[in-house]
């Protein structure tokens, strides 16, 4: 017997179906609520509302569980390559050797971008934020591949778009960095791995033979995996809703990049470093800043703290915190900001305000420390998040298209003026 929920409205009782997910999560299916009752539900920020069923990522906020297609993030971060994880998210299974070679070769063969895009880079102000460049560049790819604008194109063409995106995003990201620094761009090298190639395009110079440090390449691989998907977060939901109008995949991903840029979302990794530097330059009085974060009259928030879903700990933050220590140790580097970050975490987690609200370090709290150690400039941190999150966005978009989800169009409760007649301007007060 299927489970139901009963509600009583205006003296009438209604039954709504309850659905249960593969991990025991339960939802009341309200898809027929308005037709049955005339009522809608209201849930600002969708804190209690599921937008879809999905088989891609499972996370349990209370237990700090995160799995991609059933595989624990801890195992994937330790043992897999980023392209393996990208394949897993997009095609739902870990690739065998033949599949991984095919996927890797396809990505490798599409890392170049059209030379005409060089003119776009030159048109941006030299101090442009790379996220603004990247969202523009990714959307403009739809004009270089106009066939991608056809919502009814065969899957083989869609697959080519998917591979082009994964191949070209690092190239465009590195070109944005080089252009902003007035450096000559470095073209991709097909004999390098995905992360090695990105580091080569970022830090290589025509005049020198840049050797990728395996410590840095391995750390980057782990970071990209940890950022690869996170179910219906703000940017993934943005990609889904833009894609639900049958806008092309390049434009949907561009919208996801724009959403990720926000400091409450992926932009937090840049904001964390800026916050730690402010605290350091202010004399390092941690309690002062924790108190500011608690003060409702103060707009300051502890960046990198808190999460919509994780209310005990973000499993990614635990892995990244350890990786930050390892990377700094292996590179023989010392970053005063990591000490401030750890002390800040300790002070905050002894404070009832944070503990009561389930505010713990999230994925962004320590990631900037590693990016700094890898030589990535602060305004490129969210770009790194986007490179990692791209396969997740693609997987979410692909699942939405394959499920035939309808165009996203929420309802509202109107609270404005009631009906009134037009008054000519010379008769208005
Ligand atoms: C990411 O969704 C995802 O999965 C996102 C992400 C992903 O992988 O895609 O995990 C990546 O975006 C991580 C989050 C990065 N953002 C930050 O670190 C910015 C700082 N944190 C927040 O602004 C906040 O915690 C959010 C945005 C992350 C979550 O906000 P919610 O779920 O809407 O919670 P809320 O704003 O309603 O806060 C609940 C309470 C409030 O206080 P009260 O009204 O109960 O008194 O907690 C307080 C908030 O004021 N609060 C904070 C705080 N975060 C929440 N107070 C101080 N500092 C903070 N960081």
Tab-separated table of C-alpha atoms and ligand atoms in Angstrom:
chain	number	residue	atom	x	y	z
A	1	UNK	CA	0.000	0.000	0.000
A	2	UNK	CA	1.576	3.283	-1.074
A	3	UNK	CA	2.178	5.830	1.672
A	4	UNK	CA	0.152	9.033	1.667
A	5	UNK	CA	-0.009	12.359	3.515
A	6	UNK	CA	-3.368	13.802	4.490
A	7	UNK	CA	-4.064	17.531	4.731
A	8	UNK	CA	-7.260	19.265	5.720
A	9	UNK	CA	-8.085	22.518	3.917
A	10	UNK	CA	-11.322	24.482	4.349
A	11	UNK	CA	-12.851	21.457	6.080
A	12	UNK	CA	-11.945	19.097	3.230
A	13	UNK	CA	-9.437	16.260	3.632
A	14	UNK	CA	-7.001	15.552	0.801
A	15	UNK	CA	-4.525	12.713	0.358
A	16	UNK	CA	-1.192	13.341	-1.331
A	17	UNK	CA	1.246	10.612	-2.374
A	18	UNK	CA	4.479	10.184	-0.396
A	19	UNK	CA	7.536	9.088	-2.353
A	20	UNK	CA	10.615	7.430	-0.832
A	21	UNK	CA	14.091	7.634	-2.349
A	22	UNK	CA	16.687	4.853	-2.538
A	23	UNK	CA	18.292	6.146	0.691
A	24	UNK	CA	14.977	6.373	2.546
A	25	UNK	CA	14.413	10.113	2.021
A	26	UNK	CA	10.725	10.974	1.924
A	27	UNK	CA	8.784	13.660	0.072
A	28	UNK	CA	5.164	14.654	-0.257
A	29	UNK	CA	4.406	14.837	-3.975
A	30	UNK	CA	2.462	18.106	-4.381
A	31	UNK	CA	2.446	18.085	-8.199
A	32	UNK	CA	-1.376	17.856	-8.192
A	33	UNK	CA	-1.988	20.035	-5.087
A	34	UNK	CA	-3.237	23.176	-6.877
A	35	UNK	CA	-5.594	21.213	-9.118
A	36	UNK	CA	-7.011	19.356	-6.082
A	37	UNK	CA	-7.187	22.229	-3.570
A	38	UNK	CA	-6.519	25.585	-5.300
A	39	UNK	CA	-3.623	26.001	-2.870
A	40	UNK	CA	0.086	26.209	-3.668
A	41	UNK	CA	2.957	25.875	-1.197
A	42	UNK	CA	5.438	28.636	-0.366
A	43	UNK	CA	9.099	27.953	0.540
A	44	UNK	CA	11.473	30.893	0.027
A	45	UNK	CA	14.899	29.612	-1.041
A	46	UNK	CA	13.433	26.104	-1.491
A	47	UNK	CA	14.797	25.075	1.926
A	48	UNK	CA	12.152	22.341	2.245
A	49	UNK	CA	11.310	21.773	-1.400
A	50	UNK	CA	12.678	19.148	-3.766
A	51	UNK	CA	12.869	20.266	-7.406
A	52	UNK	CA	13.410	16.833	-8.922
A	53	UNK	CA	14.266	13.172	-8.412
A	54	UNK	CA	17.916	12.519	-9.162
A	55	UNK	CA	20.252	9.515	-9.267
A	56	UNK	CA	23.489	11.495	-9.492
A	57	UNK	CA	24.611	12.597	-5.997
A	58	UNK	CA	23.449	11.644	-2.534
A	59	UNK	CA	24.295	13.716	0.478
A	60	UNK	CA	23.214	13.389	4.077
A	61	UNK	CA	23.618	16.686	5.913
A	62	UNK	CA	23.314	15.204	9.381
A	63	UNK	CA	25.792	12.349	8.829
A	64	UNK	CA	28.159	14.272	6.544
A	65	UNK	CA	27.773	11.752	3.728
A	66	UNK	CA	28.540	12.644	0.085
A	67	UNK	CA	28.469	10.018	-2.701
A	68	UNK	CA	28.654	10.401	-6.489
A	69	UNK	CA	26.537	7.668	-8.119
A	70	UNK	CA	26.860	5.692	-4.852
A	71	UNK	CA	30.652	5.976	-4.518
A	72	UNK	CA	31.841	7.731	-1.295
A	73	UNK	CA	33.672	10.973	-1.997
A	74	UNK	CA	36.492	9.877	0.311
A	75	UNK	CA	37.315	6.909	-1.961
A	76	UNK	CA	37.010	8.852	-5.205
A	77	UNK	CA	39.181	11.716	-3.938
A	78	UNK	CA	41.855	9.238	-2.851
A	79	UNK	CA	41.840	6.800	-5.776
A	80	UNK	CA	40.218	8.248	-8.909
A	81	UNK	CA	41.244	10.738	-11.567
A	82	UNK	CA	39.069	13.770	-12.225
A	83	UNK	CA	38.170	12.555	-15.742
A	84	UNK	CA	37.124	9.180	-14.272
A	85	UNK	CA	34.798	11.030	-11.889
A	86	UNK	CA	33.515	13.261	-14.710
A	87	UNK	CA	32.684	10.126	-16.718
A	88	UNK	CA	31.009	8.553	-13.659
A	89	UNK	CA	28.800	11.596	-13.054
A	90	UNK	CA	27.810	11.983	-16.708
A	91	UNK	CA	27.445	8.314	-17.763
A	92	UNK	CA	26.401	6.925	-14.328
A	93	UNK	CA	29.110	4.221	-14.123
A	94	UNK	CA	32.881	4.233	-13.588
A	95	UNK	CA	34.512	3.766	-17.018
A	96	UNK	CA	36.406	0.580	-17.884
A	97	UNK	CA	39.843	1.011	-19.447
A	98	UNK	CA	38.507	1.239	-23.031
A	99	UNK	CA	35.840	3.768	-22.050
A	100	UNK	CA	38.284	5.886	-20.030
A	101	UNK	CA	40.799	5.918	-22.893
A	102	UNK	CA	38.051	6.921	-25.351
A	103	UNK	CA	36.796	9.687	-23.058
A	104	UNK	CA	40.291	10.962	-22.270
A	105	UNK	CA	41.282	10.986	-25.957
A	106	UNK	CA	38.103	12.824	-26.927
A	107	UNK	CA	38.652	15.476	-24.255
A	108	UNK	CA	42.330	15.799	-25.224
A	109	UNK	CA	41.494	16.328	-28.902
A	110	UNK	CA	39.112	19.223	-28.166
A	111	UNK	CA	41.163	21.406	-25.817
A	112	UNK	CA	41.867	24.104	-28.433
A	113	UNK	CA	39.499	27.076	-28.807
A	114	UNK	CA	38.795	29.052	-32.000
A	115	UNK	CA	41.509	31.642	-32.610
A	116	UNK	CA	38.832	34.325	-33.080
A	117	UNK	CA	38.191	34.091	-29.308
A	118	UNK	CA	41.563	35.771	-28.752
A	119	UNK	CA	39.872	39.036	-29.813
A	120	UNK	CA	37.248	38.638	-27.089
A	121	UNK	CA	39.944	38.345	-24.422
A	122	UNK	CA	41.696	41.463	-25.733
A	123	UNK	CA	38.418	43.436	-25.495
A	124	UNK	CA	38.019	42.834	-21.739
A	125	UNK	CA	39.501	45.385	-19.293
A	126	UNK	CA	42.804	43.988	-17.974
A	127	UNK	CA	41.446	43.866	-14.412
A	128	UNK	CA	38.335	41.892	-15.426
A	129	UNK	CA	37.284	39.217	-12.952
A	130	UNK	CA	37.946	35.862	-14.661
A	131	UNK	CA	34.467	34.596	-13.715
A	132	UNK	CA	32.941	37.403	-15.783
A	133	UNK	CA	35.209	36.485	-18.689
A	134	UNK	CA	34.491	32.775	-18.338
A	135	UNK	CA	30.688	33.018	-18.261
A	136	UNK	CA	30.855	35.211	-21.405
A	137	UNK	CA	33.283	32.919	-23.197
A	138	UNK	CA	31.339	29.742	-22.433
A	139	UNK	CA	28.089	31.265	-23.670
A	140	UNK	CA	29.839	32.494	-26.831
A	141	UNK	CA	30.875	28.896	-27.639
A	142	UNK	CA	27.240	28.376	-28.703
A	143	UNK	CA	27.886	30.846	-31.541
A	144	UNK	CA	30.969	28.964	-32.736
A	145	UNK	CA	28.981	25.711	-32.693
A	146	UNK	CA	25.502	26.865	-33.814
A	147	UNK	CA	24.320	23.268	-34.229
A	148	UNK	CA	24.362	23.136	-30.407
A	149	UNK	CA	21.383	25.512	-30.422
A	150	UNK	CA	19.092	22.834	-31.907
A	151	UNK	CA	17.164	21.277	-28.991
A	152	UNK	CA	16.392	18.192	-31.111
A	153	UNK	CA	19.932	17.358	-32.172
A	154	UNK	CA	21.000	13.688	-31.898
A	155	UNK	CA	22.745	12.520	-28.718
A	156	UNK	CA	26.053	12.181	-30.583
A	157	UNK	CA	26.014	15.964	-31.154
A	158	UNK	CA	25.051	16.593	-27.532
A	159	UNK	CA	27.915	14.333	-26.449
A	160	UNK	CA	30.332	16.368	-28.597
A	161	UNK	CA	29.127	19.525	-26.836
A	162	UNK	CA	29.679	17.852	-23.463
A	163	UNK	CA	33.207	16.825	-24.401
A	164	UNK	CA	33.989	20.271	-25.887
A	165	UNK	CA	32.902	21.942	-22.644
A	166	UNK	CA	35.056	19.707	-20.430
A	167	UNK	CA	37.982	20.103	-22.830
A	168	UNK	CA	37.781	23.855	-23.381
A	169	UNK	CA	36.868	25.256	-19.956
A	170	UNK	CA	40.429	24.888	-18.556
A	171	UNK	CA	41.861	26.367	-21.780
A	172	UNK	CA	39.562	29.406	-21.538
A	173	UNK	CA	40.242	29.750	-17.798
A	174	UNK	CA	44.010	29.764	-18.329
A	175	UNK	CA	43.688	32.217	-21.229
A	176	UNK	CA	41.664	34.562	-19.020
A	177	UNK	CA	44.465	34.448	-16.443
A	178	UNK	CA	47.207	34.973	-19.033
A	179	UNK	CA	45.322	37.814	-20.723
A	180	UNK	CA	44.740	39.630	-17.422
A	181	UNK	CA	48.449	39.392	-16.644
A	182	UNK	CA	49.616	40.446	-20.085
A	183	UNK	CA	51.367	37.108	-20.512
A	184	UNK	CA	51.477	35.151	-23.781
A	185	UNK	CA	48.911	32.365	-23.781
A	186	UNK	CA	50.117	28.772	-23.603
A	187	UNK	CA	48.468	26.263	-25.904
A	188	UNK	CA	47.332	22.889	-24.537
A	189	UNK	CA	49.758	19.965	-24.790
A	190	UNK	CA	48.187	16.630	-25.700
A	191	UNK	CA	50.782	14.572	-23.852
A	192	UNK	CA	49.761	15.992	-20.453
A	193	UNK	CA	46.962	14.833	-18.139
A	194	UNK	CA	43.937	17.061	-17.575
A	195	UNK	CA	45.311	18.725	-14.440
A	196	UNK	CA	48.914	18.841	-15.730
A	197	UNK	CA	47.667	20.532	-18.925
A	198	UNK	CA	45.786	23.178	-16.950
A	199	UNK	CA	48.841	23.945	-14.804
A	200	UNK	CA	50.990	24.094	-17.954
A	201	UNK	CA	48.563	26.571	-19.614
A	202	UNK	CA	48.404	28.631	-16.405
A	203	UNK	CA	52.043	28.792	-15.386
A	204	UNK	CA	54.011	27.754	-18.460
A	205	UNK	CA	55.893	30.372	-20.508
A	206	UNK	CA	57.170	30.084	-24.105
A	207	UNK	CA	60.621	31.045	-22.850
A	208	UNK	CA	60.933	28.282	-20.264
A	209	UNK	CA	60.193	24.585	-19.885
A	210	UNK	CA	57.589	24.477	-17.099
A	211	UNK	CA	57.747	21.205	-15.180
A	212	UNK	CA	54.479	20.243	-13.471
A	213	UNK	CA	55.096	19.304	-9.817
A	214	UNK	CA	53.210	16.019	-9.224
A	215	UNK	CA	52.341	17.182	-5.694
A	216	UNK	CA	50.522	20.165	-7.172
A	217	UNK	CA	48.904	18.159	-9.967
A	218	UNK	CA	47.696	15.485	-7.521
A	219	UNK	CA	46.308	18.112	-5.122
A	220	UNK	CA	44.471	19.801	-7.989
A	221	UNK	CA	43.037	16.449	-9.108
A	222	UNK	CA	41.679	15.885	-5.583
A	223	UNK	CA	40.226	19.404	-5.359
A	224	UNK	CA	38.446	19.102	-8.713
A	225	UNK	CA	36.915	15.770	-7.649
A	226	UNK	CA	35.716	17.229	-4.345
A	227	UNK	CA	33.935	20.033	-6.204
A	228	UNK	CA	32.514	17.887	-9.038
A	229	UNK	CA	28.858	17.788	-7.980
A	230	UNK	CA	26.625	18.612	-5.060
A	231	UNK	CA	23.032	17.736	-6.084
A	232	UNK	CA	20.573	20.656	-6.376
A	233	UNK	CA	22.807	23.526	-5.168
A	234	UNK	CA	22.198	27.062	-6.420
A	235	UNK	CA	24.300	26.822	-9.595
A	236	UNK	CA	23.156	23.288	-10.513
A	237	UNK	CA	19.537	24.410	-10.103
A	238	UNK	CA	20.337	27.406	-12.314
A	239	UNK	CA	21.753	25.136	-15.027
A	240	UNK	CA	18.639	22.949	-14.807
A	241	UNK	CA	16.144	25.792	-14.983
A	242	UNK	CA	17.915	27.547	-17.869
A	243	UNK	CA	18.258	24.208	-19.688
A	244	UNK	CA	14.582	23.425	-19.044
A	245	UNK	CA	13.656	26.167	-21.536
A	246	UNK	CA	15.677	24.198	-24.157
A	247	UNK	CA	18.354	26.891	-24.172
A	248	UNK	CA	21.580	25.325	-25.418
A	249	UNK	CA	23.979	23.595	-23.019
A	250	UNK	CA	26.717	26.238	-23.405
A	251	UNK	CA	24.298	28.966	-22.270
A	252	UNK	CA	22.981	26.808	-19.424
A	253	UNK	CA	26.531	26.232	-18.156
A	254	UNK	CA	27.300	29.945	-18.555
A	255	UNK	CA	24.321	30.669	-16.277
A	256	UNK	CA	25.673	28.146	-13.763
A	257	UNK	CA	29.040	29.936	-13.769
A	258	UNK	CA	27.266	33.227	-13.077
A	259	UNK	CA	25.346	31.708	-10.137
A	260	UNK	CA	28.491	30.095	-8.717
A	261	UNK	CA	30.260	33.491	-8.708
A	262	UNK	CA	28.145	34.739	-5.811
A	263	UNK	CA	30.026	35.001	-2.458
A	264	UNK	CA	27.280	33.006	-0.736
A	265	UNK	CA	28.014	30.127	-3.142
A	266	UNK	CA	31.216	29.342	-5.008
A	267	UNK	CA	32.568	32.871	-4.607
A	268	UNK	CA	33.014	32.050	-0.908
A	269	UNK	CA	36.464	30.515	-1.481
A	270	UNK	CA	37.775	33.904	-2.629
A	271	UNK	CA	35.838	35.662	0.148
A	272	UNK	CA	37.370	33.343	2.792
A	273	UNK	CA	40.936	34.304	1.882
A	274	UNK	CA	39.999	37.999	1.775
A	275	UNK	CA	38.351	37.564	5.206
A	276	UNK	CA	41.414	35.794	6.681
A	277	UNK	CA	43.711	38.511	5.309
A	278	UNK	CA	41.447	41.201	6.796
A	279	UNK	CA	41.522	39.456	10.187
A	280	UNK	CA	45.326	39.085	9.979
A	281	UNK	CA	45.831	42.732	8.992
A	282	UNK	CA	43.407	43.805	11.732
A	283	UNK	CA	45.657	42.205	14.368
A	284	UNK	CA	44.168	38.697	14.480
A	285	UNK	CA	41.571	39.249	17.224
A	286	UNK	CA	39.475	36.199	16.294
A	287	UNK	CA	36.802	36.660	18.947
A	288	UNK	CA	36.141	40.165	17.604
A	289	UNK	CA	35.329	38.774	14.162
A	290	UNK	CA	33.329	35.858	15.508
A	291	UNK	CA	31.264	38.368	17.489
A	292	UNK	CA	30.797	40.485	14.346
A	293	UNK	CA	29.531	37.392	12.503
A	294	UNK	CA	26.958	36.833	15.273
A	295	UNK	CA	25.829	40.459	15.350
A	296	UNK	CA	22.606	40.780	13.357
A	297	UNK	CA	23.218	44.492	12.889
A	298	UNK	CA	26.534	43.718	11.181
A	299	UNK	CA	26.498	42.436	7.590
A	300	UNK	CA	29.723	40.477	8.205
A	301	UNK	CA	29.382	36.704	7.940
A	302	UNK	CA	32.023	34.092	8.612
A	303	UNK	CA	32.763	33.165	5.011
A	304	UNK	CA	33.338	29.465	4.439
A	305	UNK	CA	31.073	28.663	7.394
A	306	UNK	CA	27.571	27.232	7.273
A	307	UNK	CA	25.738	25.197	4.702
A	308	UNK	CA	22.167	24.697	3.571
A	309	UNK	CA	22.443	20.935	3.951
A	310	UNK	CA	25.444	19.996	6.128
A	311	UNK	CA	24.618	20.731	9.779
A	312	UNK	CA	27.415	18.742	11.444
A	313	UNK	CA	30.319	18.852	9.047
A	314	UNK	CA	30.991	19.104	5.302
A	315	UNK	CA	32.919	15.920	4.444
A	316	UNK	CA	34.765	17.813	1.732
A	317	UNK	CA	36.061	20.363	4.245
A	318	UNK	CA	37.601	17.585	6.341
A	319	UNK	CA	39.434	16.154	3.315
A	320	UNK	CA	40.551	19.585	2.067
A	321	UNK	CA	41.781	20.627	5.526
A	322	UNK	CA	44.053	17.575	5.647
A	323	UNK	CA	45.119	18.042	2.029
A	324	UNK	CA	46.069	21.668	2.800
A	325	UNK	CA	48.390	20.499	5.572
A	326	UNK	CA	49.879	17.820	3.283
A	327	UNK	CA	50.448	20.186	0.353
A	328	UNK	CA	52.044	22.900	2.499
A	329	UNK	CA	54.236	20.259	4.146
A	330	UNK	CA	55.280	18.615	0.850
A	331	UNK	CA	56.011	21.988	-0.751
A	332	UNK	CA	57.852	23.124	2.368
A	333	UNK	CA	55.577	26.160	2.551
A	334	UNK	CA	54.165	28.001	5.523
A	335	UNK	CA	50.960	30.036	5.174
A	336	UNK	CA	49.992	32.134	8.218
A	337	UNK	CA	46.417	32.170	6.949
A	338	UNK	CA	45.987	28.442	7.594
A	339	UNK	CA	46.875	28.978	11.239
A	340	UNK	CA	44.343	31.803	11.450
A	341	UNK	CA	41.760	29.591	9.721
A	342	UNK	CA	42.293	26.730	12.183
A	343	UNK	CA	42.166	29.077	15.193
A	344	UNK	CA	39.037	30.738	13.797
A	345	UNK	CA	37.410	27.316	13.373
A	346	UNK	CA	38.251	26.423	16.972
A	347	UNK	CA	36.914	29.706	18.382
A	348	UNK	CA	33.720	29.535	16.322
A	349	UNK	CA	32.998	25.899	17.150
A	350	UNK	CA	33.258	26.687	20.853
A	351	UNK	CA	30.565	29.333	20.393
A	352	UNK	CA	26.985	28.309	21.033
A	353	UNK	CA	25.716	30.585	18.205
A	354	UNK	CA	27.512	28.475	15.586
A	355	UNK	CA	26.966	25.095	17.218
A	356	UNK	CA	23.219	25.711	17.754
A	357	UNK	CA	22.789	26.708	14.087
A	358	UNK	CA	24.902	23.864	12.763
A	359	UNK	CA	27.453	26.248	11.245
A	360	UNK	CA	30.683	24.380	10.433
A	361	UNK	CA	33.451	24.906	7.885
A	362	UNK	CA	32.221	24.129	4.385
A	363	UNK	CA	34.062	23.169	1.202
A	364	UNK	CA	35.211	26.761	0.691
A	365	UNK	CA	36.813	27.319	4.087
A	366	UNK	CA	40.155	25.624	3.420
A	367	UNK	CA	40.182	25.287	-0.367
A	368	UNK	CA	41.634	28.760	-0.878
A	369	UNK	CA	44.625	27.811	1.305
A	370	UNK	CA	45.507	25.012	-1.106
A	371	UNK	CA	44.900	27.104	-4.199
A	372	UNK	CA	47.318	29.714	-2.781
A	373	UNK	CA	49.891	26.994	-2.160
A	374	UNK	CA	49.436	25.813	-5.762
A	375	UNK	CA	50.158	29.354	-6.951
A	376	UNK	CA	46.580	30.017	-8.108
A	377	UNK	CA	45.717	33.743	-7.707
A	378	UNK	CA	42.759	34.583	-5.444
A	379	UNK	CA	40.465	35.850	-8.205
A	380	UNK	CA	40.885	32.474	-9.962
A	381	UNK	CA	39.657	30.437	-6.964
A	382	UNK	CA	36.022	30.382	-8.056
A	383	UNK	CA	37.170	29.563	-11.594
A	384	UNK	CA	38.775	26.447	-10.089
A	385	UNK	CA	35.452	25.632	-8.447
A	386	UNK	CA	33.733	25.982	-11.842
A	387	UNK	CA	36.241	23.665	-13.563
A	388	UNK	CA	35.575	21.069	-10.862
A	389	UNK	CA	31.778	21.531	-10.898
A	390	UNK	CA	31.393	21.408	-14.688
A	391	UNK	CA	30.819	17.628	-14.976
A	392	UNK	CA	28.230	17.843	-12.205
A	393	UNK	CA	26.380	20.636	-13.951
A	394	UNK	CA	26.469	18.631	-17.195
A	395	UNK	CA	25.207	15.483	-15.443
A	396	UNK	CA	22.338	17.435	-13.850
A	397	UNK	CA	21.408	19.010	-17.213
A	398	UNK	CA	21.604	15.627	-19.014
A	399	UNK	CA	19.407	13.939	-16.376
A	400	UNK	CA	16.840	16.735	-16.660
A	401	UNK	CA	16.740	16.388	-20.474
A	402	UNK	CA	16.580	12.576	-20.352
A	403	UNK	CA	13.786	12.674	-17.748
A	404	UNK	CA	11.823	15.091	-19.940
A	405	UNK	CA	11.388	17.449	-16.986
A	406	UNK	CA	8.990	20.348	-17.796
A	407	UNK	CA	10.162	23.954	-18.102
A	408	UNK	CA	10.845	25.338	-14.638
A	409	UNK	CA	8.219	27.945	-13.783
A	410	UNK	CA	7.453	28.366	-10.037
A	411	UNK	CA	4.228	29.974	-8.802
A	412	UNK	CA	3.976	32.907	-6.345
A	413	UNK	CA	1.672	34.472	-3.798
A	414	UNK	CA	0.853	38.011	-4.966
A	415	UNK	CA	1.038	40.680	-2.244
A	416	UNK	CA	0.819	43.849	-4.365
A	417	UNK	CA	-1.907	46.428	-5.017
A	418	UNK	CA	-5.452	45.252	-5.773
A	419	UNK	CA	-7.307	46.259	-8.940
A	420	UNK	CA	-7.240	50.051	-9.593
A	421	UNK	CA	-7.855	52.355	-12.614
A	422	UNK	CA	-5.276	54.391	-14.517
A	423	UNK	CA	-5.022	58.078	-13.486
A	424	UNK	CA	-3.700	60.616	-16.042
A	425	UNK	CA	-0.399	62.140	-14.972
A	426	UNK	CA	-1.795	65.681	-14.413
A	427	UNK	CA	-4.412	64.246	-12.014
A	428	UNK	CA	-1.872	62.415	-9.817
A	429	UNK	CA	-0.829	63.888	-6.469
B	1	LIG	C1	28.733	26.428	-1.308
B	1	LIG	O1	24.336	24.242	-1.658
B	1	LIG	C2	25.479	23.729	-1.855
B	1	LIG	O2	25.640	22.522	-1.942
B	1	LIG	C3	26.615	24.738	-2.007
B	1	LIG	C4	28.016	24.157	-2.097
B	1	LIG	C5	28.198	23.311	-3.343
B	1	LIG	O3	29.079	22.429	-3.316
B	1	LIG	O4	27.542	23.626	-4.367
B	1	LIG	O5	28.277	23.359	-0.956
B	1	LIG	C6	29.057	25.263	-2.176
B	1	LIG	O6	28.090	27.341	-1.757
B	1	LIG	C7	29.144	26.392	0.138
B	1	LIG	C8	28.651	27.639	0.932
B	1	LIG	C9	29.643	28.777	0.672
B	1	LIG	N1	29.085	30.048	1.269
B	1	LIG	C10	29.634	30.573	2.363
B	1	LIG	O7	30.531	30.066	3.007
B	1	LIG	C11	29.024	31.921	2.746
B	1	LIG	C12	28.771	31.976	4.253
B	1	LIG	N2	27.669	31.076	4.608
B	1	LIG	C13	26.377	31.499	4.422
B	1	LIG	O8	26.022	32.718	3.985
B	1	LIG	C14	25.265	30.489	4.688
B	1	LIG	O9	25.660	29.645	5.679
B	1	LIG	C15	24.837	29.707	3.464
B	1	LIG	C16	24.468	30.619	2.346
B	1	LIG	C17	25.925	28.790	3.035
B	1	LIG	C18	23.625	28.873	3.849
B	1	LIG	O10	22.619	29.753	4.118
B	1	LIG	P1	21.152	29.232	4.542
B	1	LIG	O11	21.074	27.754	4.464
B	1	LIG	O12	20.155	30.029	3.763
B	1	LIG	O13	21.097	29.581	6.056
B	1	LIG	P2	20.663	30.977	6.629
B	1	LIG	O14	21.324	32.059	5.845
B	1	LIG	O15	19.193	30.982	6.743
B	1	LIG	O16	21.348	30.920	8.062
B	1	LIG	C19	20.707	30.261	9.135
B	1	LIG	C20	21.196	31.024	10.372
B	1	LIG	C21	20.925	32.522	10.292
B	1	LIG	O17	20.842	33.000	11.617
B	1	LIG	P3	19.378	33.072	12.352
B	1	LIG	O18	18.438	33.775	11.403
B	1	LIG	O19	19.007	31.646	12.642
B	1	LIG	O20	19.637	33.862	13.621
B	1	LIG	O21	22.632	30.898	10.474
B	1	LIG	C22	23.218	32.190	10.349
B	1	LIG	C23	22.198	33.069	9.684
B	1	LIG	O22	22.403	34.442	10.037
B	1	LIG	N3	24.401	32.016	9.485
B	1	LIG	C24	25.573	32.600	9.688
B	1	LIG	C25	26.410	32.101	8.681
B	1	LIG	N4	25.733	31.258	7.909
B	1	LIG	C26	24.484	31.213	8.407
B	1	LIG	N5	25.991	33.488	10.616
B	1	LIG	C27	27.278	33.886	10.532
B	1	LIG	N6	28.170	33.445	9.580
B	1	LIG	C28	27.749	32.554	8.654
B	1	LIG	N7	28.613	32.125	7.733
